[in-house]
Amino acid sequence: MMDIDRRTLLSGAAGLTALVALGGCESLLRKIEARPVRRDVSTLGQNDPVLQAYRDGIAQMRALPQSDPRNYTRIAEIHQNFCPHGNWFFLPWHRAYLLSTERIIRQLTGWADFALPYWNWSCQRRIPAPFWDTGSPLFHGDRWIGPTDEADASIVGQNRINTLLAETDFELFASGHATSLRPATVKGPLESGPHDYIHASFIGGTMRTFMSPLDPIFWLHHGILDYLWFDWNSRGHPNSNDPAYTGLVISGQMVDGSGSPVDYHIGSLILAPLLSYRYEPPARCFRISPFLTDEVLLRRFLEKGAEVRIRPVREFPPIVRGLVLDSRRQTQVQVPLPPEAVRAVLAPDSTQRLLLRVDNIVPPADGTFVRVFVGLPEGEDPNPDSPHYAGAFAFFVDPDHSGHHGGALNYHVDLTPAFEQLRATGRLRDLDRVDVTFHPVPADFTRAPAMRSSPITFGQVTPVLIQRKPEPRGPQ
């Protein structure tokens, strides 16, 4: 098994490629080829050895003294104290976090090839049954849903995930540019949609907080997010090659299997699914595209990266300031879009996309999330199966640590796929009056304690046109 954190792979991923190219370290190549497999939990029986080892590992981590950095509460505190959200380090930081915990479980259980399974909530929209066994270490009592509750398909279902995997911009897929781990810049639709929704609007309880790793389902939730990132790369979509991204080192935060401090280099973490573990394809729904299945080509592609910054073609004045949404008192708010923006994205030969940037959000106290629609006729039901549906976003913001990320809460919402659906079905008639509709949806927590309800406030909503990037062509 390849340990990508050890001195950051000979000063980075390119060092490993050079070593392999020179014919060295054949035992290392054999370890890479035999790397552990992260499996879809829906394919595992109740007593599958993977789940048995996971139970054993969680139980042993909980039994460790508080002085041991591998203690389960200590591990959860790493997330509370250091996790980045709302910027493009969100995905690689959590990849390192999974690797660290995986290695602790290997050390404690003695299973050198143990790999964390993942929960494909796109197809299995209930929390898997083994996590509801009250006698199991995988059970967590502070969940505000029950075994039969299902995640909302309009946010995590196959159609929505396929839309996210078709994204061509790294900053929209992975969240916004940053030069250090902690400042929040802007959340993209993957983070603000499925990630935040599963945490704060579906499961609730401990998962609504930054101590969410205390719930063992956390690791499987982030496993599928890591898989989606790898799948997205495998479809020919590059990560950033900005040195501020690839050169950052996660230092002084995590430990290895023995409890010793370990550093992770972002440039090496990009290659982790090719060096340290591999993914069993999901049993159902989306699968890795055959576009880049050759691991040598994919490694070269990931090492190269690309210049991926979003550069607006035109930013319009805010269409609304101080918008207040209250799921208890109203159903939706409609705001007109600039006709110039609508015509730009709907032109037959358009090369532009239309985003909304929602800035300075004051999130709700409960699990309310927001659905967004384009051109929804007045009086029509805001149904997420409608071609007017543009997507949804939720709010993973710990009420006890609201200042956790040291920045405003900002989201990007892509209206382009909805416009394309409406153009294809001929649903838009008057291009001079096209509204965007914000529809707050209260979370349906079946076992939640009484919570204070509060409205959602948007500081401002700004339409932004960006250049459409070409479809991926893979390594050149």
JSON list of N, CA and C in Angstrom, two decimals, residues 12 33 37 52 55 85 87 101 179 190 195 201 219 247 275-276 299 307 327 355 363 365 372 418 431 441 457 463:
[
{"chain": "A", "resi": 12, "resn": "GLY", "atom": "N", "xyz": [6.51, 15.62, -4.17]},
{"chain": "A", "resi": 12, "resn": "GLY", "atom": "CA", "xyz": [5.34, 15.84, -5.04]},
{"chain": "A", "resi": 12, "resn": "GLY", "atom": "C", "xyz": [5.07, 14.67, -5.95]},
{"chain": "A", "resi": 33, "resn": "GLU", "atom": "N", "xyz": [-0.68, -1.51, -7.25]},
{"chain": "A", "resi": 33, "resn": "GLU", "atom": "CA", "xyz": [-1.63, -2.35, -7.98]},
{"chain": "A", "resi": 33, "resn": "GLU", "atom": "C", "xyz": [-2.55, -3.12, -7.04]},
{"chain": "A", "resi": 37, "resn": "VAL", "atom": "N", "xyz": [-9.47, -1.58, -1.55]},
{"chain": "A", "resi": 37, "resn": "VAL", "atom": "CA", "xyz": [-10.65, -1.22, -2.34]},
{"chain": "A", "resi": 37, "resn": "VAL", "atom": "C", "xyz": [-11.73, -0.66, -1.41]},
{"chain": "A", "resi": 52, "resn": "GLN", "atom": "N", "xyz": [-17.52, -5.48, 9.80]},
{"chain": "A", "resi": 52, "resn": "GLN", "atom": "CA", "xyz": [-17.04, -5.98, 11.09]},
{"chain": "A", "resi": 52, "resn": "GLN", "atom": "C", "xyz": [-15.79, -5.21, 11.51]},
{"chain": "A", "resi": 55, "resn": "ARG", "atom": "N", "xyz": [-16.79, -1.66, 12.56]},
{"chain": "A", "resi": 55, "resn": "ARG", "atom": "CA", "xyz": [-17.34, -1.66, 13.93]},
{"chain": "A", "resi": 55, "resn": "ARG", "atom": "C", "xyz": [-16.23, -1.77, 14.96]},
{"chain": "A", "resi": 85, "resn": "HIS", "atom": "N", "xyz": [-14.51, 24.60, 4.63]},
{"chain": "A", "resi": 85, "resn": "HIS", "atom": "CA", "xyz": [-15.73, 24.52, 3.84]},
{"chain": "A", "resi": 85, "resn": "HIS", "atom": "C", "xyz": [-15.88, 25.85, 3.10]},
{"chain": "A", "resi": 87, "resn": "ASN", "atom": "N", "xyz": [-14.56, 26.55, 0.17]},
{"chain": "A", "resi": 87, "resn": "ASN", "atom": "CA", "xyz": [-13.46, 26.88, -0.75]},
{"chain": "A", "resi": 87, "resn": "ASN", "atom": "C", "xyz": [-12.94, 25.58, -1.36]},
{"chain": "A", "resi": 101, "resn": "THR", "atom": "N", "xyz": [-8.06, 8.49, 9.10]},
{"chain": "A", "resi": 101, "resn": "THR", "atom": "CA", "xyz": [-8.91, 7.63, 9.92]},
{"chain": "A", "resi": 101, "resn": "THR", "atom": "C", "xyz": [-8.85, 6.19, 9.44]},
{"chain": "A", "resi": 179, "resn": "THR", "atom": "N", "xyz": [-6.47, 30.85, -0.92]},
{"chain": "A", "resi": 179, "resn": "THR", "atom": "CA", "xyz": [-5.02, 30.69, -0.81]},
{"chain": "A", "resi": 179, "resn": "THR", "atom": "C", "xyz": [-4.60, 30.06, 0.51]},
{"chain": "A", "resi": 190, "resn": "LEU", "atom": "N", "xyz": [-21.99, 21.22, -5.59]},
{"chain": "A", "resi": 190, "resn": "LEU", "atom": "CA", "xyz": [-21.77, 19.92, -4.94]},
{"chain": "A", "resi": 190, "resn": "LEU", "atom": "C", "xyz": [-21.75, 20.08, -3.43]},
{"chain": "A", "resi": 195, "resn": "HIS", "atom": "N", "xyz": [-23.80, 17.71, -0.24]},
{"chain": "A", "resi": 195, "resn": "HIS", "atom": "CA", "xyz": [-23.04, 17.68, 1.00]},
{"chain": "A", "resi": 195, "resn": "HIS", "atom": "C", "xyz": [-23.79, 18.33, 2.15]},
{"chain": "A", "resi": 201, "resn": "SER", "atom": "N", "xyz": [-29.98, 19.00, 6.50]},
{"chain": "A", "resi": 201, "resn": "SER", "atom": "CA", "xyz": [-31.41, 18.99, 6.19]},
{"chain": "A", "resi": 201, "resn": "SER", "atom": "C", "xyz": [-31.99, 17.58, 6.13]},
{"chain": "A", "resi": 219, "resn": "TRP", "atom": "N", "xyz": [-18.29, 9.22, 7.74]},
{"chain": "A", "resi": 219, "resn": "TRP", "atom": "CA", "xyz": [-17.16, 8.79, 6.93]},
{"chain": "A", "resi": 219, "resn": "TRP", "atom": "C", "xyz": [-17.64, 8.20, 5.60]},
{"chain": "A", "resi": 247, "resn": "GLY", "atom": "N", "xyz": [0.30, 23.35, -4.07]},
{"chain": "A", "resi": 247, "resn": "GLY", "atom": "CA", "xyz": [1.44, 23.43, -3.17]},
{"chain": "A", "resi": 247, "resn": "GLY", "atom": "C", "xyz": [1.10, 23.48, -1.70]},
{"chain": "A", "resi": 275, "resn": "LEU", "atom": "N", "xyz": [-3.09, 5.70, -6.07]},
{"chain": "A", "resi": 275, "resn": "LEU", "atom": "CA", "xyz": [-1.90, 5.23, -5.36]},
{"chain": "A", "resi": 275, "resn": "LEU", "atom": "C", "xyz": [-2.20, 4.53, -4.04]},
{"chain": "A", "resi": 276, "resn": "SER", "atom": "N", "xyz": [-3.17, 5.03, -3.28]},
{"chain": "A", "resi": 276, "resn": "SER", "atom": "CA", "xyz": [-3.39, 4.54, -1.92]},
{"chain": "A", "resi": 276, "resn": "SER", "atom": "C", "xyz": [-4.64, 3.68, -1.77]},
{"chain": "A", "resi": 299, "resn": "ARG", "atom": "N", "xyz": [-3.22, 9.52, -14.41]},
{"chain": "A", "resi": 299, "resn": "ARG", "atom": "CA", "xyz": [-2.23, 10.10, -13.49]},
{"chain": "A", "resi": 299, "resn": "ARG", "atom": "C", "xyz": [-1.55, 11.30, -14.13]},
{"chain": "A", "resi": 307, "resn": "GLU", "atom": "N", "xyz": [-5.39, 25.67, -15.79]},
{"chain": "A", "resi": 307, "resn": "GLU", "atom": "CA", "xyz": [-5.76, 26.98, -15.27]},
{"chain": "A", "resi": 307, "resn": "GLU", "atom": "C", "xyz": [-7.29, 27.02, -15.25]},
{"chain": "A", "resi": 327, "resn": "SER", "atom": "N", "xyz": [-39.91, 29.88, 5.57]},
{"chain": "A", "resi": 327, "resn": "SER", "atom": "CA", "xyz": [-40.70, 28.72, 5.19]},
{"chain": "A", "resi": 327, "resn": "SER", "atom": "C", "xyz": [-42.00, 28.61, 5.98]},
{"chain": "A", "resi": 355, "resn": "LEU", "atom": "N", "xyz": [-24.83, 32.32, -13.96]},
{"chain": "A", "resi": 355, "resn": "LEU", "atom": "CA", "xyz": [-24.79, 31.93, -12.54]},
{"chain": "A", "resi": 355, "resn": "LEU", "atom": "C", "xyz": [-25.47, 33.01, -11.71]},
{"chain": "A", "resi": 363, "resn": "PRO", "atom": "N", "xyz": [-28.04, 32.01, 7.56]},
{"chain": "A", "resi": 363, "resn": "PRO", "atom": "CA", "xyz": [-28.75, 30.74, 7.41]},
{"chain": "A", "resi": 363, "resn": "PRO", "atom": "C", "xyz": [-29.85, 30.58, 8.46]},
{"chain": "A", "resi": 365, "resn": "ALA", "atom": "N", "xyz": [-32.07, 28.66, 11.49]},
{"chain": "A", "resi": 365, "resn": "ALA", "atom": "CA", "xyz": [-31.71, 27.91, 12.69]},
{"chain": "A", "resi": 365, "resn": "ALA", "atom": "C", "xyz": [-32.10, 26.45, 12.56]},
{"chain": "A", "resi": 372, "resn": "VAL", "atom": "N", "xyz": [-34.48, 26.34, -6.22]},
{"chain": "A", "resi": 372, "resn": "VAL", "atom": "CA", "xyz": [-34.40, 27.47, -7.14]},
{"chain": "A", "resi": 372, "resn": "VAL", "atom": "C", "xyz": [-35.02, 27.06, -8.48]},
{"chain": "A", "resi": 418, "resn": "ALA", "atom": "N", "xyz": [-31.20, 24.69, -16.36]},
{"chain": "A", "resi": 418, "resn": "ALA", "atom": "CA", "xyz": [-32.64, 24.96, -16.41]},
{"chain": "A", "resi": 418, "resn": "ALA", "atom": "C", "xyz": [-33.00, 25.75, -17.66]},
{"chain": "A", "resi": 431, "resn": "LEU", "atom": "N", "xyz": [-38.94, 36.90, -23.07]},
{"chain": "A", "resi": 431, "resn": "LEU", "atom": "CA", "xyz": [-37.57, 36.94, -22.54]},
{"chain": "A", "resi": 431, "resn": "LEU", "atom": "C", "xyz": [-37.29, 38.23, -21.78]},
{"chain": "A", "resi": 441, "resn": "VAL", "atom": "N", "xyz": [-37.83, 25.22, 1.75]},
{"chain": "A", "resi": 441, "resn": "VAL", "atom": "CA", "xyz": [-38.46, 23.93, 2.06]},
{"chain": "A", "resi": 441, "resn": "VAL", "atom": "C", "xyz": [-38.02, 23.51, 3.47]},
{"chain": "A", "resi": 457, "resn": "THR", "atom": "N", "xyz": [-31.81, 34.95, 5.21]},
{"chain": "A", "resi": 457, "resn": "THR", "atom": "CA", "xyz": [-31.61, 36.26, 4.62]},
{"chain": "A", "resi": 457, "resn": "THR", "atom": "C", "xyz": [-30.45, 36.20, 3.63]},
{"chain": "A", "resi": 463, "resn": "PRO", "atom": "N", "xyz": [-26.52, 38.31, -10.68]},
{"chain": "A", "resi": 463, "resn": "PRO", "atom": "CA", "xyz": [-26.33, 37.48, -11.88]},
{"chain": "A", "resi": 463, "resn": "PRO", "atom": "C", "xyz": [-24.94, 37.69, -12.46]}
]
